[in-house]
Amino acid sequence: MSSYRGFIMDLDGTIYKGKEVIKESATFVHALADRHIPYVFLTNNSSRTPTEIAEKLKRMNVPATPGHIYTSSLAMAAYAREHWHFPIRAYVIGSRGLVHALEETGVHFTDQNPDVVIIGVDRFFTYEKLAKAQTALLNGAKLLATNADKAIPTEDGYMPGNGAIVAAVAKASGSTPTFVGKPEQWIVDQSLSMLKTAKEETLLIGDNYDTDIVAGLRSGVPTLHVGTGVTPTEALVEKGQQPTFSSPKLDALLLDQ
Amino acid sequence: MSSYRGFIMDLDGTIYKGKEVIKESATFVHALADRHIPYVFLTNNSSRTPTEIAEKLKRMNVPATPGHIYTSSLAMAAYAREHWHFPIRAYVIGSRGLVHALEETGVHFTDQNPDVVIIGVDRFFTYEKLAKAQTALLNGAKLLATNADKAIPTEDGYMPGNGAIVAAVAKASGSTPTFVGKPEQWIVDQSLSMLKTAKEETLLIGDNYDTDIVAGLRSGVPTLHVGTGVTPTEALVEKGQQPTFSSPKLDALLLDQ
C-alpha cells in the first residue's frame, strides 16, 4: 500500500471501539503522520463535533486535529446549504455534533411546520420526538438523515445506530429518507477534496462493509477492510463485490507493502 | 347485512377518533345491543386494559363491558402462554394494557437476558429502551410485537403506532418480529370463539385496510370497510382484494339491508 498518497479512515470499529483505542490503529496513524501522508477520519457518527473527536483521539494518542475530521453532521450541513434556500426551517433530532454543524450553517430550529426533518443519532430520542417528526412529515416536510447505520460498536457491545431511529420515523410517516453519510458517494467526494488526492491514489479504510466498503466501491476509491468492528472478516465471502484489501487489523507494516 | 349473527368491530378510526366518538358508530352499536346481536371490539391498540376501554366507551354512550373487548395485549398474553414454558422471562416495552395482561399471565419482567422481547405501543419509548431491547435480541432473545400499525388516528391527526417502535428495534438488532394483532388470523379466531359464531355468519368492521380488512380476508370472515379512519374509501381501488362491503360511515340502517 506504499503507493497511496491519501487515506480516508473510519473511526468507530476501525480506530477505536467506544472508549477503547485499537492499539495497532494508533500506531498506523502515527506512521502516516511521520511520513507526512495526508489523512482524513470520515465518520457516520453525527453525535460529536470535530473538536470533540480530535480531543478524544489525542487522549488515545492518535495524532489528529479538527481539520483531520469529517463527520456526517458536517456533510448534512453542506448538503442542506447546497439543496435548500436559506433560512432553512428544520425539525432536528440529533446530538450536539449535528446541532452544532447546522447552527453554524444558519439553520433555524423549529417543530412548527418545518421544511425538513433532519435526523442524526440521539441518545435522548423519545416517542415525543418521533411524534413531532411524524406530524412535520405528514404535513409535507422532507426527511433527511445523516446515516443509516443500524448499530454503533462500543467497548462492550453495540448501541442502536441512527438507522434504527430513522426506521421508526420513516415507518410512522411513510416518508423515504435521503441519507448523506457513507455509503453515499457524495460524502466520499467531500473527503477527497479535503485530501486533494485523486480517487485511485486514495485508500478508504473501514470495518463496516455496508457503509465503508460500499462507499469506496460506489466512489471508485480503493478500500481496505479491517475485521475489528461491525463486519467480521469471515462475513466478507457472503458479500458481492470485494474490498481491494482485507486485514484482521490495521497494521503499520501494510504501508511498506 | 341483516343475515350476520355476530360482529367484530375495530375501535380507533371506526368507533372513535382519540377522545371523540363517531356518533353514527355509537348508534350502530346501540342497534346491535337492542337486537341482542353479539359483538366484540377487536383493537390492535395495546395501551389500555379492557376495563379502561369499556369505561371510555360508556362515557361515549357506546354500550360495552370488559367482556366485549379483545385487545392485542390479551392476544399477546394468550400467544405467550401457548408458545412458551413458564416462567417466561420477558423484556417488555409497552403501556399499562400490555403490562397488565402479561402480569396476569405470570410473565416475569426483566432486562437481564430475557427469553423474549415483547413490544407494544409506548408513549414513553426512549433510546434507552431501544438499547436494552437491542442487547437482549443480539444475545438471542426472540422478538414479539402486539401489532405493526404505523400510526394511530386521534382527534387531531396521527400519533406514531407500534409499527414505528418495532421498526426501530428490528433495525437495531437485525431481528424479525412475530406479530399477534390484526391482520394475523390468530387474533380473529380468538374473537370468533368469544362470539361463538361461524366465520361466514360474522362481519368484521374496520377503517384500516391493511389491518382490519386484510385480517378478514386472511381468516375467511366477511368485512365492512368504513371511511372514517386510516384508509380513505377512495384509496380502496388501489388495493388488491376488496372488502365485502364499504360505507363512508357506520350506519344502523345497514343492519336492515
Coordinates of C-alpha atoms in Angstrom, one line a residue:
Chain A
M1 CA 0.0 0.0 0.0
S2 CA 3.0 2.2 -0.3
S3 CA 1.7 3.8 -3.5
Y4 CA -1.3 5.5 -1.8
R5 CA -0.9 9.3 -1.3
G6 CA -4.0 9.9 0.9
F7 CA -6.0 7.9 3.4
I8 CA -9.7 8.1 4.4
M9 CA -10.3 6.2 7.7
D10 CA -13.4 5.3 9.6
L11 CA -13.4 5.8 13.4
D12 CA -15.9 3.5 15.3
G13 CA -14.7 -0.1 14.9
T14 CA -11.7 1.0 12.9
I15 CA -9.6 3.3 15.2
Y16 CA -11.5 2.8 18.4
K17 CA -14.4 0.8 20.0
G18 CA -16.3 3.3 22.2
K19 CA -13.8 4.4 24.8
E20 CA -11.0 2.0 23.9
V21 CA -8.4 2.7 21.2
I22 CA -7.4 -0.2 18.9
K23 CA -3.6 0.0 19.6
E24 CA -2.4 -1.1 16.2
S25 CA -4.6 1.6 14.6
A26 CA -3.0 4.3 16.7
T27 CA 0.4 3.0 15.5
F28 CA -0.8 3.1 11.9
V29 CA -1.9 6.7 12.1
H30 CA 1.4 7.7 13.7
A31 CA 3.2 6.0 10.7
L32 CA 1.1 8.2 8.3
A33 CA 1.9 11.3 10.3
D34 CA 5.6 10.5 10.4
R35 CA 5.6 10.1 6.6
H36 CA 3.6 13.3 6.1
I37 CA 0.9 11.3 4.2
P38 CA -2.4 13.3 4.3
Y39 CA -5.4 11.5 6.1
V40 CA -9.0 12.3 7.0
F41 CA -11.1 10.5 9.5
L42 CA -14.6 10.1 7.9
T43 CA -17.3 9.0 10.4
N44 CA -21.0 8.4 10.0
N45 CA -21.4 9.1 13.8
S46 CA -23.0 12.5 14.0
S47 CA -23.0 12.9 17.7
R48 CA -19.8 14.8 18.3
T49 CA -18.1 17.9 16.9
P50 CA -14.7 17.6 15.1
T51 CA -13.1 19.4 18.0
E52 CA -14.5 16.9 20.5
I53 CA -13.4 13.9 18.3
A54 CA -9.9 15.4 17.8
E55 CA -9.6 15.7 21.6
K56 CA -10.8 12.1 22.1
L57 CA -8.3 10.9 19.5
K58 CA -5.4 12.9 21.1
R59 CA -6.3 11.4 24.6
M60 CA -6.0 8.0 22.8
N61 CA -2.6 9.0 21.4
V62 CA -3.9 9.1 17.9
P63 CA -2.5 12.2 16.1
A64 CA -5.4 14.4 15.0
T65 CA -6.7 17.9 14.7
P66 CA -10.3 19.1 14.0
G67 CA -9.1 19.6 10.4
H68 CA -8.5 15.9 10.1
I69 CA -12.1 15.0 10.7
Y70 CA -15.2 15.0 8.5
T71 CA -18.5 13.8 10.0
S72 CA -21.9 13.1 8.6
S73 CA -23.1 16.2 10.6
L74 CA -20.7 18.4 8.5
A75 CA -21.9 16.6 5.4
M76 CA -25.5 17.3 6.4
A77 CA -24.8 21.0 6.9
A78 CA -23.0 21.1 3.5
Y79 CA -25.9 19.2 1.8
A80 CA -28.5 21.5 3.3
R81 CA -26.6 24.5 2.1
E82 CA -26.4 23.1 -1.4
H83 CA -30.0 22.0 -1.7
W84 CA -32.2 24.5 0.2
H85 CA -32.8 28.2 0.3
F86 CA -32.0 30.0 3.5
P87 CA -33.3 30.3 6.1
I88 CA -33.9 26.5 6.3
R89 CA -36.6 25.7 8.8
A90 CA -35.7 22.3 10.3
Y91 CA -37.0 20.0 13.0
V92 CA -33.8 18.3 14.2
I93 CA -33.4 15.0 16.1
G94 CA -29.8 14.6 17.0
S95 CA -26.9 15.2 19.3
R96 CA -24.5 18.1 19.8
G97 CA -22.4 17.3 16.8
L98 CA -25.3 17.7 14.4
V99 CA -26.9 20.7 16.2
H100 CA -23.6 22.5 16.2
A101 CA -22.9 21.9 12.5
L102 CA -26.4 23.0 11.5
E103 CA -26.3 26.1 13.8
E104 CA -23.0 27.2 12.1
T105 CA -24.8 26.8 8.7
G106 CA -27.6 29.1 9.9
V107 CA -30.4 26.5 10.1
H108 CA -33.5 27.7 12.0
F109 CA -34.6 25.0 14.5
T110 CA -38.4 24.6 14.9
D111 CA -41.1 22.0 15.4
Q112 CA -43.7 24.2 13.8
N113 CA -44.2 23.4 10.1
P114 CA -40.5 22.9 9.3
D115 CA -39.4 22.5 5.7
V116 CA -37.2 19.5 6.6
V117 CA -36.8 16.9 9.3
I118 CA -33.1 16.2 9.9
I119 CA -32.1 13.1 11.9
G120 CA -28.9 12.0 13.5
V121 CA -28.3 9.5 16.3
D122 CA -29.7 10.8 19.5
R123 CA -29.3 9.1 22.9
F124 CA -32.2 11.2 24.1
F125 CA -34.6 10.0 21.3
T126 CA -38.2 9.7 22.6
Y127 CA -41.7 8.9 21.4
E128 CA -42.4 12.6 21.7
K129 CA -39.7 13.4 19.2
L130 CA -40.9 10.6 16.9
A131 CA -44.4 12.2 17.1
K132 CA -43.2 15.7 16.2
A133 CA -41.2 14.3 13.2
Q134 CA -44.2 12.3 12.1
T135 CA -46.5 15.4 12.2
A136 CA -44.0 17.5 10.3
L137 CA -43.5 14.8 7.6
L138 CA -47.3 14.2 7.2
N139 CA -47.6 18.0 6.7
G140 CA -45.1 17.8 3.8
A141 CA -41.6 18.2 5.2
K142 CA -38.7 16.3 3.6
L143 CA -36.8 13.7 5.5
L144 CA -33.0 13.9 5.7
A145 CA -30.8 11.7 7.7
T146 CA -27.0 11.7 8.4
N147 CA -26.6 7.9 8.0
A148 CA -28.4 4.6 8.1
D149 CA -26.1 2.6 10.4
K150 CA -28.1 0.1 12.4
A151 CA -25.7 -0.2 15.3
I152 CA -22.6 1.6 16.8
P153 CA -19.8 -0.7 18.1
T154 CA -18.7 0.2 21.6
E155 CA -16.3 -1.2 24.1
D156 CA -19.0 -3.5 25.5
G157 CA -21.1 -4.5 22.5
Y158 CA -23.4 -2.4 20.4
M159 CA -25.7 0.6 20.8
P160 CA -28.6 1.5 18.4
G161 CA -27.4 3.4 15.4
N162 CA -29.2 6.3 13.6
G163 CA -30.7 3.8 11.1
A164 CA -32.9 2.5 13.9
I165 CA -34.2 6.0 14.7
V166 CA -34.7 6.8 11.0
A167 CA -36.6 3.4 10.6
A168 CA -39.1 4.5 13.3
V169 CA -39.6 7.9 11.7
A170 CA -39.9 6.6 8.2
K171 CA -42.4 3.9 9.3
A172 CA -44.6 6.4 11.3
S173 CA -44.7 8.9 8.4
G174 CA -44.5 6.8 5.3
S175 CA -41.5 9.0 4.2
T176 CA -38.4 7.9 2.3
P177 CA -35.3 9.3 3.9
T178 CA -32.3 10.9 2.0
F179 CA -29.0 9.9 3.5
V180 CA -25.8 11.9 3.2
G181 CA -23.3 9.6 5.1
K182 CA -21.4 6.6 3.9
P183 CA -22.1 4.7 1.6
E184 CA -23.2 7.7 -0.3
Q185 CA -20.6 8.9 -2.9
W186 CA -21.2 12.5 -2.0
I187 CA -19.5 12.3 1.4
V188 CA -16.5 10.5 -0.1
D189 CA -16.1 13.2 -2.7
Q190 CA -16.1 15.8 0.1
S191 CA -13.3 13.9 1.9
L192 CA -11.3 13.7 -1.3
S193 CA -11.5 17.4 -1.8
M194 CA -10.1 17.8 1.8
L195 CA -7.2 15.5 1.0
K196 CA -6.7 17.0 -2.5
T197 CA -5.8 13.5 -3.8
A198 CA -7.3 11.6 -6.8
K199 CA -9.6 8.6 -6.2
E200 CA -7.2 6.0 -7.4
E201 CA -4.3 7.2 -5.2
T202 CA -6.5 7.3 -2.1
L203 CA -7.3 4.3 0.2
L204 CA -10.6 4.2 2.2
I205 CA -10.3 2.0 5.4
G206 CA -13.2 0.8 7.4
D207 CA -14.7 -2.1 9.4
N208 CA -18.3 -1.9 8.1
Y209 CA -18.9 -3.5 4.7
D210 CA -22.2 -1.9 4.1
T211 CA -21.0 1.7 4.8
D212 CA -17.2 1.9 4.4
I213 CA -16.5 -0.6 1.7
V214 CA -19.7 0.1 -0.3
A215 CA -18.8 3.8 -0.1
G216 CA -15.4 3.0 -1.8
L217 CA -17.0 0.8 -4.4
R218 CA -19.6 3.4 -5.3
S219 CA -17.0 6.2 -5.5
G220 CA -14.2 4.3 -7.3
V221 CA -11.9 4.6 -4.3
P222 CA -9.8 1.5 -3.4
T223 CA -10.7 0.0 0.0
L224 CA -9.1 -1.8 2.9
H225 CA -11.5 -3.8 5.2
V226 CA -10.4 -4.4 8.8
G227 CA -12.0 -7.1 10.9
T228 CA -12.1 -5.1 14.2
G229 CA -15.7 -3.9 14.1
V230 CA -19.1 -4.4 12.6
T231 CA -18.4 -6.8 9.7
P232 CA -16.2 -9.8 10.7
T233 CA -13.6 -10.8 8.1
E234 CA -15.2 -14.2 7.6
A235 CA -18.5 -12.5 6.6
L236 CA -16.9 -10.9 3.5
V237 CA -17.4 -14.0 1.5
E238 CA -21.2 -13.5 1.7
K239 CA -20.8 -10.1 0.2
G240 CA -20.9 -9.4 -3.5
Q241 CA -18.1 -7.1 -4.7
Q242 CA -15.0 -7.5 -2.5
P243 CA -12.8 -4.7 -1.0
T244 CA -9.4 -4.1 -2.6
F245 CA -7.6 -5.4 0.5
S246 CA -8.6 -7.1 3.7
S247 CA -6.7 -7.4 7.0
P248 CA -7.7 -8.6 10.5
K249 CA -6.4 -5.3 12.0
L250 CA -4.8 -2.1 10.8
D251 CA -1.0 -2.6 10.8
A252 CA 1.7 0.0 10.1
L253 CA 3.6 -2.8 8.2
L254 CA 0.9 -2.6 5.5
L255 CA 2.3 0.8 4.5
D256 CA 5.6 -0.8 3.3
Q257 CA 3.9 -3.5 1.2
Chain B
M1 CA -76.4 -7.2 6.5
S2 CA -79.4 -8.5 8.4
S3 CA -78.1 -12.0 8.0
Y4 CA -75.0 -11.6 10.2
R5 CA -75.2 -13.2 13.7
G6 CA -72.0 -11.7 15.1
F7 CA -69.9 -8.5 14.7
I8 CA -66.2 -7.9 15.2
M9 CA -65.5 -4.1 15.3
D10 CA -62.3 -2.1 15.3
L11 CA -62.1 0.9 17.7
D12 CA -59.6 3.7 16.7
G13 CA -60.9 5.2 13.5
T14 CA -64.1 3.0 13.5
I15 CA -65.9 3.8 16.8
Y16 CA -63.9 6.8 17.9
K17 CA -61.0 9.0 16.9
G18 CA -59.0 9.6 20.0
K19 CA -61.3 11.3 22.5
E20 CA -64.1 11.9 20.1
V21 CA -66.8 9.3 19.4
I22 CA -68.1 8.9 15.8
K23 CA -71.8 9.4 16.5
E24 CA -73.2 7.1 13.8
S25 CA -71.0 4.3 15.2
A26 CA -72.5 4.7 18.7
T27 CA -76.0 4.5 17.2
F28 CA -74.9 1.4 15.3
V29 CA -73.7 -0.4 18.4
H30 CA -76.9 0.5 20.3
A31 CA -78.8 -1.1 17.4
L32 CA -76.8 -4.3 17.9
A33 CA -77.4 -4.3 21.6
D34 CA -81.1 -3.6 21.2
R35 CA -81.4 -6.6 18.8
H36 CA -79.2 -8.8 21.2
I37 CA -76.7 -9.5 18.4
P38 CA -73.3 -10.4 19.9
Y39 CA -70.4 -8.2 19.2
V40 CA -66.7 -7.9 20.1
F41 CA -64.5 -4.8 19.9
L42 CA -61.1 -6.0 18.5
T43 CA -58.3 -3.5 18.8
N44 CA -54.6 -3.6 17.9
N45 CA -54.0 -0.8 20.4
S46 CA -52.3 -2.4 23.3
S47 CA -52.1 0.6 25.6
R48 CA -55.3 0.2 27.7
T49 CA -56.9 -2.6 29.6
P50 CA -60.4 -3.9 28.7
T51 CA -61.8 -2.3 31.8
E52 CA -60.4 1.1 30.8
I53 CA -61.6 0.8 27.2
A54 CA -65.1 -0.3 28.4
E55 CA -65.2 2.8 30.7
K56 CA -64.1 5.1 27.8
L57 CA -66.8 3.6 25.6
K58 CA -69.5 4.0 28.2
R59 CA -68.5 7.7 28.7
M60 CA -69.1 8.0 24.9
N61 CA -72.5 6.4 25.2
V62 CA -71.4 3.2 23.4
P63 CA -72.8 0.1 25.2
A64 CA -69.8 -2.0 26.3
T65 CA -68.5 -4.2 29.1
P66 CA -64.9 -5.5 29.5
G67 CA -66.2 -8.8 28.2
H68 CA -67.0 -7.1 24.8
I69 CA -63.3 -6.2 24.3
Y70 CA -60.3 -8.1 22.9
T71 CA -57.0 -6.3 22.6
S72 CA -53.7 -7.2 21.0
S73 CA -52.3 -7.2 24.6
L74 CA -54.7 -10.0 25.6
A75 CA -53.8 -11.8 22.4
M76 CA -50.1 -11.4 23.3
A77 CA -50.6 -12.9 26.7
A78 CA -52.5 -15.9 25.2
Y79 CA -49.9 -16.3 22.5
A80 CA -47.1 -16.4 25.1
R81 CA -49.0 -18.9 27.2
E82 CA -49.4 -21.1 24.1
H83 CA -45.8 -20.9 22.8
W84 CA -43.5 -20.6 25.8
H85 CA -42.8 -22.5 29.0
F86 CA -43.4 -20.7 32.3
P87 CA -42.0 -18.7 33.8
I88 CA -41.5 -16.6 30.7
R89 CA -38.7 -14.0 31.2
A90 CA -39.5 -11.0 29.1
Y91 CA -38.2 -7.5 28.5
V92 CA -41.3 -5.5 27.8
I93 CA -41.7 -2.2 26.0
G94 CA -45.3 -1.1 26.3
S95 CA -48.1 0.6 28.2
R96 CA -50.4 -0.4 31.1
G97 CA -52.6 -2.5 28.9
L98 CA -49.8 -4.8 27.8
V99 CA -48.1 -4.9 31.2
H100 CA -51.4 -5.7 32.9
A101 CA -52.2 -8.6 30.5
L102 CA -48.7 -10.1 30.8
E103 CA -48.7 -9.8 34.6
E104 CA -52.0 -11.6 34.8
T105 CA -50.4 -14.4 32.7
G106 CA -47.4 -14.7 35.0
V107 CA -44.7 -13.2 32.8
H108 CA -41.5 -12.3 34.7
F109 CA -40.3 -8.8 33.7
T110 CA -36.6 -8.4 33.3
D111 CA -33.9 -6.7 31.2
Q112 CA -31.3 -9.2 32.1
N113 CA -31.0 -11.9 29.5
P114 CA -34.7 -12.3 28.8
D115 CA -36.1 -15.1 26.6
V116 CA -38.3 -12.7 24.7
V117 CA -38.6 -9.0 23.9
I118 CA -42.3 -8.1 23.8
I119 CA -43.3 -4.7 22.2
G120 CA -46.5 -2.7 22.3
V121 CA -47.0 1.0 21.7
D122 CA -45.4 3.1 24.4
R123 CA -45.6 6.9 24.7
F124 CA -42.6 6.7 27.0
F125 CA -40.4 4.9 24.4
T126 CA -36.8 6.1 24.6
Y127 CA -33.4 5.4 23.2
E128 CA -32.5 3.6 26.4
K129 CA -35.4 1.1 26.0
L130 CA -34.3 0.6 22.4
A131 CA -30.8 -0.2 23.5
K132 CA -32.0 -2.7 26.1
A133 CA -34.1 -4.5 23.5
Q134 CA -31.2 -4.5 21.0
T135 CA -28.9 -6.1 23.6
A136 CA -31.4 -8.7 24.6
L137 CA -32.1 -9.6 20.9
L138 CA -28.4 -9.7 20.0
N139 CA -28.0 -12.1 22.9
G140 CA -30.6 -14.4 21.4
A141 CA -34.0 -13.3 22.7
K142 CA -37.0 -13.7 20.3
L143 CA -38.9 -10.6 19.2
L144 CA -42.7 -10.5 19.6
A145 CA -44.9 -7.5 18.9
T146 CA -48.6 -6.8 19.5
N147 CA -49.1 -5.2 16.1
A148 CA -47.5 -3.4 13.2
D149 CA -49.7 -0.3 12.8
K150 CA -47.6 2.6 11.7
A151 CA -50.0 5.3 13.0
I152 CA -52.8 5.8 15.5
P153 CA -55.7 8.1 14.4
T154 CA -56.6 10.7 17.0
E155 CA -58.9 13.6 17.2
D156 CA -56.2 15.9 15.8
G157 CA -54.3 13.8 13.4
Y158 CA -52.0 10.8 13.9
M159 CA -49.6 9.6 16.6
P160 CA -46.9 7.0 15.9
G161 CA -48.1 3.4 16.1
N162 CA -46.4 0.4 17.5
G163 CA -45.1 -0.5 14.0
A164 CA -42.7 2.5 14.2
I165 CA -41.3 1.3 17.5
V166 CA -40.9 -2.2 16.3
A167 CA -39.2 -0.9 13.1
A168 CA -36.5 0.8 15.3
V169 CA -35.9 -2.4 17.4
A170 CA -35.9 -4.7 14.4
K171 CA -33.4 -2.4 12.6
A172 CA -31.0 -2.1 15.6
S173 CA -31.0 -5.8 16.2
G174 CA -31.5 -7.4 12.8
S175 CA -34.4 -9.4 14.3
T176 CA -37.6 -10.3 12.5
P177 CA -40.7 -9.7 14.7
T178 CA -43.6 -12.0 15.1
F179 CA -46.9 -10.1 15.4
V180 CA -50.1 -11.3 17.0
G181 CA -52.5 -8.4 16.2
K182 CA -54.6 -7.8 13.1
P183 CA -54.1 -8.8 10.2
E184 CA -53.0 -12.1 11.7
Q185 CA -55.7 -14.8 11.5
W186 CA -54.9 -16.0 15.0
I187 CA -56.4 -12.9 16.8
V188 CA -59.6 -13.1 14.6
D189 CA -60.0 -16.8 15.6
Q190 CA -59.8 -15.7 19.2
S191 CA -62.6 -13.2 18.6
L192 CA -64.8 -15.7 16.9
S193 CA -64.5 -18.1 19.8
M194 CA -65.7 -15.2 22.1
L195 CA -68.7 -14.6 19.8
K196 CA -69.3 -18.3 19.3
T197 CA -70.3 -17.6 15.7
A198 CA -69.0 -19.2 12.5
K199 CA -66.8 -17.2 10.1
E200 CA -69.3 -16.8 7.4
E201 CA -72.1 -15.5 9.7
T202 CA -69.7 -12.9 11.3
L203 CA -68.9 -9.4 9.9
L204 CA -65.6 -7.7 10.7
I205 CA -65.8 -3.9 10.5
G206 CA -62.8 -1.6 10.4
D207 CA -61.3 1.6 8.8
N208 CA -57.8 0.2 8.2
Y209 CA -57.4 -1.8 5.0
D210 CA -54.0 -3.3 5.9
T211 CA -55.0 -4.5 9.4
D212 CA -58.9 -4.9 9.6
I213 CA -59.8 -5.8 6.0
V214 CA -56.7 -8.0 5.4
A215 CA -57.5 -9.8 8.8
G216 CA -60.9 -10.7 7.4
L217 CA -59.6 -11.7 4.0
R218 CA -57.0 -14.0 5.6
S219 CA -59.5 -15.5 8.0
G220 CA -62.4 -16.0 5.7
V221 CA -64.6 -13.6 7.6
P222 CA -66.7 -11.1 5.6
T223 CA -65.7 -7.4 6.0
L224 CA -67.2 -3.9 6.0
H225 CA -64.7 -1.1 5.4
V226 CA -65.6 2.3 6.8
G227 CA -64.1 5.5 5.6
T228 CA -63.7 7.3 9.0
G229 CA -60.1 6.4 9.8
V230 CA -56.7 5.4 8.3
T231 CA -57.7 4.2 4.8
P232 CA -59.9 6.7 2.9
T233 CA -62.7 5.0 0.9
E234 CA -61.2 6.3 -2.4
A235 CA -57.9 4.5 -1.6
L236 CA -59.6 1.1 -1.7
V237 CA -59.4 1.0 -5.6
E238 CA -55.5 0.8 -5.2
K239 CA -55.8 -2.3 -3.1
G240 CA -56.0 -5.8 -4.4
Q241 CA -58.8 -7.9 -2.9
Q242 CA -61.8 -5.8 -1.9
P243 CA -63.8 -5.8 1.3
T244 CA -67.2 -7.5 1.1
F245 CA -68.9 -4.1 1.8
S246 CA -67.8 -0.5 2.0
S247 CA -69.5 2.5 3.5
P248 CA -68.4 6.1 4.3
K249 CA -69.5 5.7 7.9
L250 CA -71.1 3.0 10.1
D251 CA -74.9 3.3 9.9
A252 CA -77.6 1.5 11.8
L253 CA -79.7 1.3 8.6
L254 CA -77.1 -1.1 7.2
L255 CA -78.5 -3.7 9.6
D256 CA -81.8 -3.8 7.8
Q257 CA -80.3 -4.3 4.3

